[in-house]
PDB file of C-alpha atoms in Angstrom:
ATOM      1  CA  MET A  16     -17.312 -18.778  27.666  1.00 45.00           C
ATOM      2  CA  ARG A  17     -18.756 -18.938  24.081  1.00 44.00           C
ATOM      3  CA  ARG A  18     -22.128 -17.387  25.519  1.00 47.00           C
ATOM      4  CA  THR A  19     -19.979 -14.618  27.174  1.00 45.00           C
ATOM      5  CA  LEU A  20     -17.987 -13.981  24.061  1.00 39.00           C
ATOM      6  CA  LEU A  21     -21.102 -13.752  21.833  1.00 42.00           C
ATOM      7  CA  LEU A  22     -22.780 -11.451  24.362  1.00 42.00           C
ATOM      8  CA  TRP A  23     -19.758  -9.095  24.465  1.00 42.00           C
ATOM      9  CA  ALA A  24     -19.763  -8.917  20.654  1.00 44.00           C
ATOM     10  CA  SER A  25     -23.291  -8.167  20.548  1.00 49.00           C
ATOM     11  CA  CYS A  26     -23.020  -5.512  22.751  1.00 46.00           C
ATOM     12  CA  GLY A  27     -19.969  -4.252  20.924  1.00 46.00           C
ATOM     13  CA  VAL A  28     -22.080  -4.083  17.756  1.00 45.00           C
ATOM     14  CA  ALA A  29     -25.122  -2.510  19.309  1.00 47.00           C
ATOM     15  CA  LEU A  30     -22.851   0.320  20.416  1.00 40.00           C
ATOM     16  CA  ALA A  31     -21.175   0.800  17.177  1.00 44.00           C
ATOM     17  CA  SER A  32     -24.563   0.844  15.402  1.00 47.00           C
ATOM     18  CA  ALA A  33     -25.716   3.581  17.746  1.00 43.00           C
ATOM     19  CA  ALA A  34     -22.497   5.548  17.054  1.00 42.00           C
ATOM     20  CA  ALA A  35     -22.820   5.072  13.320  1.00 43.00           C
ATOM     21  CA  ALA A  36     -26.561   6.311  13.486  1.00 42.00           C
ATOM     22  CA  ARG A  37     -25.376   9.352  15.232  1.00 38.00           C
ATOM     23  CA  GLN A  38     -23.054  10.208  12.776  1.00 39.00           C
ATOM     24  CA  GLN A  39     -25.128   9.694   9.777  1.00 39.00           C
ATOM     25  CA  ASP A  40     -26.017  13.393   9.451  1.00 35.00           C
ATOM     26  CA  VAL A  41     -22.596  14.685   9.712  1.00 34.00           C
ATOM     27  CA  PRO A  42     -20.491  13.916   6.550  1.00 37.00           C
ATOM     28  CA  PRO A  43     -17.097  12.346   7.417  1.00 44.00           C
ATOM     29  CA  PRO A  44     -14.127  14.490   6.288  1.00 44.00           C
ATOM     30  CA  ASP A  45     -11.873  13.260   3.718  1.00 45.00           C
ATOM     31  CA  GLU A  46      -9.235  10.990   5.311  1.00 57.00           C
ATOM     32  CA  LYS A  47      -7.174   7.820   4.342  1.00 60.00           C
ATOM     33  CA  ILE A  48      -9.372   5.335   2.504  1.00 60.00           C
ATOM     34  CA  GLN A  49      -9.578   1.684   3.702  1.00 53.00           C
ATOM     35  CA  SER A  50     -10.535  -1.346   2.385  1.00 50.00           C
ATOM     36  CA  THR A  51     -12.883  -3.571   4.391  1.00 48.00           C
ATOM     37  CA  ASP A  52     -10.077  -5.791   5.712  1.00 50.00           C
ATOM     38  CA  GLN A  53      -8.041  -2.832   6.733  1.00 48.00           C
ATOM     39  CA  ALA A  54     -10.919  -1.346   8.626  1.00 47.00           C
ATOM     40  CA  ASN A  55     -11.422  -4.389  10.400  1.00 42.00           C
ATOM     41  CA  ARG A  56      -8.009  -4.231  11.969  1.00 45.00           C
ATOM     42  CA  GLU A  57      -8.010  -0.500  12.657  1.00 50.00           C
ATOM     43  CA  GLY A  58      -8.628  -0.884  16.423  1.00 44.00           C
ATOM     44  CA  ILE A  59     -11.120  -2.380  18.341  1.00 42.00           C
ATOM     45  CA  ALA A  60     -13.863  -0.050  17.147  1.00 46.00           C
ATOM     46  CA  GLY A  61     -13.149  -0.970  13.454  1.00 43.00           C
ATOM     47  CA  ALA A  62     -12.977  -4.741  14.523  1.00 40.00           C
ATOM     48  CA  MET A  63     -16.537  -4.528  16.368  1.00 42.00           C
ATOM     49  CA  THR A  64     -18.050  -2.549  13.437  1.00 44.00           C
ATOM     50  CA  ALA A  65     -17.211  -5.480  10.958  1.00 45.00           C
ATOM     51  CA  PRO A  66     -20.689  -6.793  10.676  1.00 44.00           C
ATOM     52  CA  LEU A  67     -22.088  -3.164  10.017  1.00 44.00           C
ATOM     53  CA  ARG A  68     -19.768  -3.272   7.029  1.00 44.00           C
ATOM     54  CA  ASP A  69     -21.189  -6.520   5.757  1.00 47.00           C
ATOM     55  CA  VAL A  70     -24.749  -5.398   5.948  1.00 43.00           C
ATOM     56  CA  ASN A  71     -23.650  -1.990   4.291  1.00 44.00           C
ATOM     57  CA  VAL A  72     -24.625   0.064   7.259  1.00 45.00           C
ATOM     58  CA  VAL A  73     -21.024   1.522   7.437  1.00 51.00           C
ATOM     59  CA  ARG A  74     -19.461   2.345   4.076  1.00 58.00           C
ATOM     60  CA  THR A  75     -16.139   3.586   3.442  1.00 67.00           C
ATOM     61  CA  LYS A  76     -16.325   7.231   1.834  1.00 78.00           C
ATOM     62  CA  ILE A  77     -14.192   7.494  -1.192  1.00 82.00           C
ATOM     63  CA  PRO A  78     -12.611  10.848  -1.563  1.00 87.00           C
ATOM     64  CA  ARG A  79     -13.330  12.817  -4.710  1.00 90.00           C
ATOM     65  CA  VAL A  80      -9.599  12.987  -5.763  1.00 91.00           C
ATOM     66  CA  LEU A  81      -9.670   8.958  -6.007  1.00 90.00           C
ATOM     67  CA  LEU A  82     -12.941   9.000  -7.830  1.00 91.00           C
ATOM     68  CA  GLU A  83     -11.271  11.481 -10.382  1.00 93.00           C
ATOM     69  CA  ALA A  84      -8.472   9.249 -10.673  1.00 93.00           C
ATOM     70  CA  MET A  85     -10.809   6.424 -11.543  1.00 91.00           C
ATOM     71  CA  GLU A  86     -11.797   8.108 -14.770  1.00 93.00           C
ATOM     72  CA  ASP A  87      -8.230   8.830 -16.158  1.00 93.00           C
ATOM     73  CA  PRO A  88      -5.118   7.928 -13.881  1.00 94.00           C
ATOM     74  CA  TYR A  89      -2.855   9.319 -16.746  1.00 95.00           C
ATOM     75  CA  GLN A  90      -4.653  12.436 -17.607  1.00 95.00           C
ATOM     76  CA  ARG A  91      -2.089  15.371 -18.174  1.00 94.00           C
ATOM     77  CA  PRO A  92      -2.339  18.148 -15.791  1.00 94.00           C
ATOM     78  CA  ALA A  93      -3.298  21.584 -16.982  1.00 92.00           C
ATOM     79  CA  LYS A  94      -0.078  22.807 -15.484  1.00 92.00           C
ATOM     80  CA  ALA A  95       3.075  20.598 -14.884  1.00 90.00           C
ATOM     81  CA  ASP A  96       5.186  22.889 -12.937  1.00 94.00           C
ATOM     82  CA  CYS A  97       6.587  21.894  -9.657  1.00 95.00           C
ATOM     83  CA  LYS A  98       4.221  23.846  -7.515  1.00 95.00           C
ATOM     84  CA  SER A  99       1.266  22.500  -9.325  1.00 95.00           C
ATOM     85  CA  LEU A 100       2.588  18.979  -9.147  1.00 96.00           C
ATOM     86  CA  ILE A 101       2.689  19.391  -5.230  1.00 95.00           C
ATOM     87  CA  ALA A 102      -0.805  20.650  -5.069  1.00 95.00           C
ATOM     88  CA  LEU A 103      -2.125  17.551  -7.015  1.00 96.00           C
ATOM     89  CA  VAL A 104       0.036  14.899  -5.163  1.00 95.00           C
ATOM     90  CA  THR A 105      -0.756  16.445  -1.648  1.00 94.00           C
ATOM     91  CA  PRO A 106      -4.546  15.250  -1.696  1.00 92.00           C
ATOM     92  CA  LEU A 107      -3.474  11.890  -2.838  1.00 92.00           C
ATOM     93  CA  ASP A 108      -1.225  11.444  -0.007  1.00 90.00           C
ATOM     94  CA  THR A 109      -4.065  12.473   2.292  1.00 89.00           C
ATOM     95  CA  ALA A 110      -6.291  10.044   0.726  1.00 88.00           C
ATOM     96  CA  LEU A 111      -4.049   7.119   0.259  1.00 86.00           C
ATOM     97  CA  GLY A 112      -1.575   7.698   3.098  1.00 84.00           C
ATOM     98  CA  GLU A 113       2.086   8.635   2.502  1.00 82.00           C
ATOM     99  CA  ASP A 114       3.799   6.846  -0.221  1.00 85.00           C
ATOM    100  CA  ILE A 115       6.163   3.934   0.294  1.00 80.00           C
ATOM    101  CA  ASP A 116       9.360   6.100  -0.307  1.00 79.00           C
ATOM    102  CA  ARG A 117       8.260   8.431   2.763  1.00 77.00           C
ATOM    103  CA  HIS A 118       8.538   5.466   5.273  1.00 67.00           C
ATOM    104  CA  PRO A 119      12.137   4.076   5.052  1.00 61.00           C
ATOM    105  CA  PRO A 120      12.496   1.269   7.477  1.00 59.00           C
ATOM    106  CA  ALA A 121      13.370   2.614  11.080  1.00 61.00           C
ATOM    107  CA  PRO A 122      17.103   1.883  11.996  1.00 61.00           C
ATOM    108  CA  ASN A 123      16.276   0.048  15.117  1.00 59.00           C
ATOM    109  CA  GLU A 124      13.418  -1.965  13.873  1.00 55.00           C
ATOM    110  CA  ASP A 125      13.868  -5.714  13.963  1.00 51.00           C
ATOM    111  CA  LEU A 126      11.785  -8.977  13.509  1.00 45.00           C
ATOM    112  CA  MET A 127      10.449  -8.764  17.270  1.00 48.00           C
ATOM    113  CA  ASP A 128       8.886  -5.350  16.573  1.00 50.00           C
ATOM    114  CA  ARG A 129       7.377  -6.555  13.438  1.00 46.00           C
ATOM    115  CA  GLY A 130       6.039  -9.805  15.000  1.00 44.00           C
ATOM    116  CA  ARG A 131       4.459  -7.619  17.791  1.00 48.00           C
ATOM    117  CA  LYS A 132       2.569  -5.407  15.296  1.00 52.00           C
ATOM    118  CA  ALA A 133       1.403  -8.551  13.174  1.00 44.00           C
ATOM    119  CA  ALA A 134       0.413 -10.000  16.386  1.00 41.00           C
ATOM    120  CA  GLY A 135      -1.709  -7.186  17.335  1.00 44.00           C
ATOM    121  CA  GLU A 136      -3.372  -6.921  13.843  1.00 45.00           C
ATOM    122  CA  ALA A 137      -4.073 -10.721  13.888  1.00 40.00           C
ATOM    123  CA  ALA A 138      -5.865 -10.276  17.347  1.00 38.00           C
ATOM    124  CA  LEU A 139      -7.906  -7.580  15.950  1.00 37.00           C
ATOM    125  CA  GLY A 140      -8.784  -9.769  12.875  1.00 41.00           C
ATOM    126  CA  ALA A 141     -10.101 -12.495  15.127  1.00 42.00           C
ATOM    127  CA  VAL A 142     -12.199 -10.046  16.948  1.00 38.00           C
ATOM    128  CA  ALA A 143     -13.642  -8.924  13.706  1.00 40.00           C
ATOM    129  CA  SER A 144     -14.201 -12.532  12.452  1.00 45.00           C
ATOM    130  CA  THR A 145     -15.796 -13.545  15.893  1.00 44.00           C
ATOM    131  CA  ALA A 146     -18.451 -10.441  15.286  1.00 41.00           C
ATOM    132  CA  GLN A 147     -18.862 -11.374  11.680  1.00 41.00           C
ATOM    133  CA  ASP A 148     -19.969 -14.954  12.743  1.00 44.00           C
ATOM    134  CA  LEU A 149     -23.047 -13.336  14.206  1.00 43.00           C
ATOM    135  CA  ILE A 150     -24.337 -12.846  10.467  1.00 42.00           C
ATOM    136  CA  PRO A 151     -25.615 -16.259   9.026  1.00 42.00           C
ATOM    137  CA  MET A 152     -24.652 -16.838   5.270  1.00 42.00           C
ATOM    138  CA  ARG A 153     -22.516 -13.666   5.427  1.00 45.00           C
ATOM    139  CA  SER A 154     -21.298 -14.051   1.728  1.00 50.00           C
ATOM    140  CA  TRP A 155     -24.964 -13.767   0.451  1.00 41.00           C
ATOM    141  CA  VAL A 156     -25.592 -11.081   2.721  1.00 47.00           C
ATOM    142  CA  ARG A 157     -22.615  -9.122   1.444  1.00 48.00           C
ATOM    143  CA  LYS A 158     -23.779  -9.748  -2.006  1.00 49.00           C
ATOM    144  CA  LEU A 159     -27.504  -8.551  -1.618  1.00 45.00           C
ATOM    145  CA  THR A 160     -26.670  -5.433   0.687  1.00 52.00           C
ATOM    146  CA  GLY A 161     -24.047  -4.254  -2.082  1.00 53.00           C
ATOM    147  CA  ALA A 162     -21.290  -4.301   0.534  1.00 60.00           C
ATOM    148  CA  GLU A 163     -19.095  -6.566  -1.701  1.00 66.00           C
ATOM    149  CA  ARG A 164     -19.564  -4.575  -4.750  1.00 72.00           C
ATOM    150  CA  HIS A 165     -18.847  -1.286  -2.593  1.00 68.00           C
ATOM    151  CA  ASP A 166     -15.486  -2.893  -1.408  1.00 75.00           C
ATOM    152  CA  ARG A 167     -14.404  -3.809  -4.878  1.00 79.00           C
ATOM    153  CA  LEU A 168     -15.071  -0.258  -5.724  1.00 81.00           C
ATOM    154  CA  VAL A 169     -12.759   1.016  -2.933  1.00 80.00           C
ATOM    155  CA  GLN A 170     -10.190  -1.384  -4.035  1.00 82.00           C
ATOM    156  CA  SER A 171     -10.405   0.035  -7.535  1.00 86.00           C
ATOM    157  CA  ALA A 172     -10.268   3.471  -6.284  1.00 87.00           C
ATOM    158  CA  VAL A 173      -7.090   2.858  -4.310  1.00 87.00           C
ATOM    159  CA  ALA A 174      -5.521   1.301  -7.361  1.00 90.00           C
ATOM    160  CA  SER A 175      -6.120   4.042  -9.476  1.00 92.00           C
ATOM    161  CA  GLY A 176      -4.904   6.578  -6.983  1.00 92.00           C
ATOM    162  CA  ASN A 177      -1.623   4.746  -6.682  1.00 91.00           C
ATOM    163  CA  VAL A 178      -1.132   4.763 -10.211  1.00 94.00           C
ATOM    164  CA  ARG A 179      -2.043   8.547 -10.527  1.00 95.00           C
ATOM    165  CA  ARG A 180       0.271   9.516  -7.845  1.00 94.00           C
ATOM    166  CA  ALA A 181       3.089   7.530  -9.561  1.00 94.00           C
ATOM    167  CA  TYR A 182       2.355   9.375 -12.892  1.00 96.00           C
ATOM    168  CA  LEU A 183       2.525  12.830 -11.179  1.00 96.00           C
ATOM    169  CA  LYS A 184       5.752  11.938  -9.231  1.00 95.00           C
ATOM    170  CA  GLY A 185       7.330  10.848 -12.571  1.00 94.00           C
ATOM    171  CA  LEU A 186       6.548  14.323 -14.120  1.00 95.00           C
ATOM    172  CA  GLY A 187       7.947  15.830 -11.200  1.00 94.00           C
ATOM    173  CA  GLU A 188      11.094  13.829 -11.252  1.00 93.00           C
ATOM    174  CA  ALA A 189      11.579  14.639 -14.978  1.00 93.00           C
ATOM    175  CA  ARG A 190      11.154  18.218 -14.186  1.00 92.00           C
ATOM    176  CA  GLY A 191      13.591  18.065 -11.282  1.00 92.00           C
ATOM    177  CA  CYS A 192      11.004  19.093  -8.449  1.00 93.00           C
ATOM    178  CA  ASN A 193      11.273  18.227  -4.835  1.00 92.00           C
ATOM    179  CA  PRO A 194       9.406  15.835  -2.705  1.00 90.00           C
ATOM    180  CA  PRO A 195       6.225  15.175  -2.419  1.00 91.00           C
ATOM    181  CA  ALA A 196       6.101  15.986  -6.218  1.00 92.00           C
ATOM    182  CA  THR A 197       9.181  13.388  -6.877  1.00 92.00           C
ATOM    183  CA  PRO A 198      10.022  10.364  -5.120  1.00 90.00           C
ATOM    184  CA  GLN A 199      12.066  10.623  -1.933  1.00 85.00           C
ATOM    185  CA  HIS A 200      15.254   8.394  -3.182  1.00 79.00           C
ATOM    186  CA  LYS A 201      17.457   6.724  -0.467  1.00 73.00           C
ATOM    187  CA  PRO A 202      20.759   8.919  -0.239  1.00 73.00           C
ATOM    188  CA  PRO A 203      23.585   6.796  -1.782  1.00 72.00           C
ATOM    189  CA  ALA A 204      25.958   5.138   0.719  1.00 70.00           C
ATOM    190  CA  GLU A 205      29.269   6.652   1.042  1.00 73.00           C
ATOM    191  CA  PRO A 206      32.171   4.556  -0.151  1.00 72.00           C
ATOM    192  CA  PRO A 207      34.045   2.809   2.491  1.00 70.00           C
ATOM    193  CA  VAL A 208      37.166   4.439   3.835  1.00 72.00           C
ATOM    194  CA  VAL A 209      40.377   2.210   2.682  1.00 70.00           C
ATOM    195  CA  ASP A 210      43.477   2.438   4.488  1.00 72.00           C
ATOM    196  CA  PRO A 211      46.451   2.155   2.125  1.00 75.00           C
ATOM    197  CA  GLY A 212      48.391   0.383   4.810  1.00 75.00           C
ATOM    198  CA  MET A 213      45.746  -2.559   4.671  1.00 75.00           C
ATOM    199  CA  PRO A 214      46.273  -5.572   2.618  1.00 76.00           C
ATOM    200  CA  PRO A 215      44.006  -5.906  -0.503  1.00 72.00           C
ATOM    201  CA  PRO A 216      40.755  -7.631  -0.122  1.00 71.00           C
ATOM    202  CA  PRO A 217      40.696 -11.316  -0.706  1.00 73.00           C
ATOM    203  CA  ASP A 218      40.243 -12.555  -4.388  1.00 69.00           C
ATOM    204  CA  PRO A 219      36.441 -13.718  -4.305  1.00 66.00           C
ATOM    205  CA  TYR A 220      37.237 -16.637  -6.716  1.00 63.00           C
ATOM    206  CA  GLY A 221      40.001 -17.890  -4.667  1.00 65.00           C
ATOM    207  CA  PRO A 222      41.815 -21.061  -5.623  1.00 64.00           C
ATOM    208  CA  ARG A 223      38.966 -21.403  -8.592  1.00 65.00           C
ATOM    209  CA  ARG A 224      40.033 -18.460 -10.663  1.00 61.00           C
ATOM    210  CA  PRO A 225      41.146 -19.982 -14.117  1.00 61.00           C
ATOM    211  CA  ARG A 226      44.789 -19.980 -14.821  1.00 62.00           C
ATOM    212  CA  PHE A 227      44.321 -18.983 -18.395  1.00 60.00           C
ATOM    213  CA  PRO A 228      42.355 -15.873 -19.835  1.00 58.00           C
ATOM    214  CA  ILE A 229      38.735 -16.621 -21.057  1.00 57.00           C
ATOM    215  CA  HIS A 230      38.235 -15.634 -24.526  1.00 57.00           C
ATOM    216  CA  LYS A 231      34.739 -14.792 -25.676  1.00 56.00           C
ATOM    217  CA  GLU A 232      33.363 -17.221 -28.216  1.00 55.00           C
ATOM    218  CA  GLU A 233      33.479 -15.623 -31.719  1.00 57.00           C
ATOM    219  CA  ALA A 234      30.522 -15.888 -34.051  1.00 54.00           C
ATOM    220  CA  PRO A 235      30.952 -18.498 -36.715  1.00 59.00           C
ATOM    221  CA  ALA A 236      31.839 -16.929 -40.096  1.00 61.00           C
ATOM    222  CA  LEU A 237      29.121 -16.704 -42.792  1.00 62.00           C
ATOM    223  CA  PRO A 238      29.686 -19.224 -45.877  1.00 65.00           C
ATOM    224  CA  GLN A 239      30.718 -17.083 -48.924  1.00 66.00           C
ATOM    225  CA  GLY A 240      29.441 -17.558 -52.220  1.00 62.00           C
ATOM    226  CA  PRO A 241      31.182 -19.049 -55.145  1.00 64.00           C
ATOM    227  CA  SER A 242      33.846 -16.658 -56.726  1.00 59.00           C
ATOM    228  CA  TYR A 243      33.367 -15.848 -60.428  1.00 56.00           C
TER     229      TYR A 243
END
């Protein structure tokens, strides 16, 4: 069983390596950036190419907008009107994925749905771990090939991009812009309809409510000096 699994993993790595070699001449377009752990869980292809990321054959391309954000996330934009802010936030959304305010929880999403999604990611992580076991002394290989340093660079680029996007959205909210140049806030909940014929709601204190009013403790009076 283990020999079959290793053979299957080796074939997958060989196919992924051939696909990566064919794509070396074509620069990949700017898309959502991923760390090594995220790429390993991005489908079966990402799980099988995990060893290639360890030996630095397959590398995550960092979009230019994130490289610029790493230089100064709080750089003042040349123009701070709403149209210019939207033009600055949009490429960050493309590189980082939509911000958390654009993905509210689904009304029918429950723990079972989230559990199935987590189980699928865990299975892909197990496949990536099996493929990575083919590389002896993996931690040293990552250090020597530069894969670990590049992964830290990717994580720093993602953090800088998130800070940059939050800064630009703050400017947009101060100017009253519309999304995506400002956070998309959750609409306020409508107040409940109260029937005048209904009895008042129960007292949250119940029988524990104190019988006497509670007075705030007054500050002690300062001592006065002798009078002459």
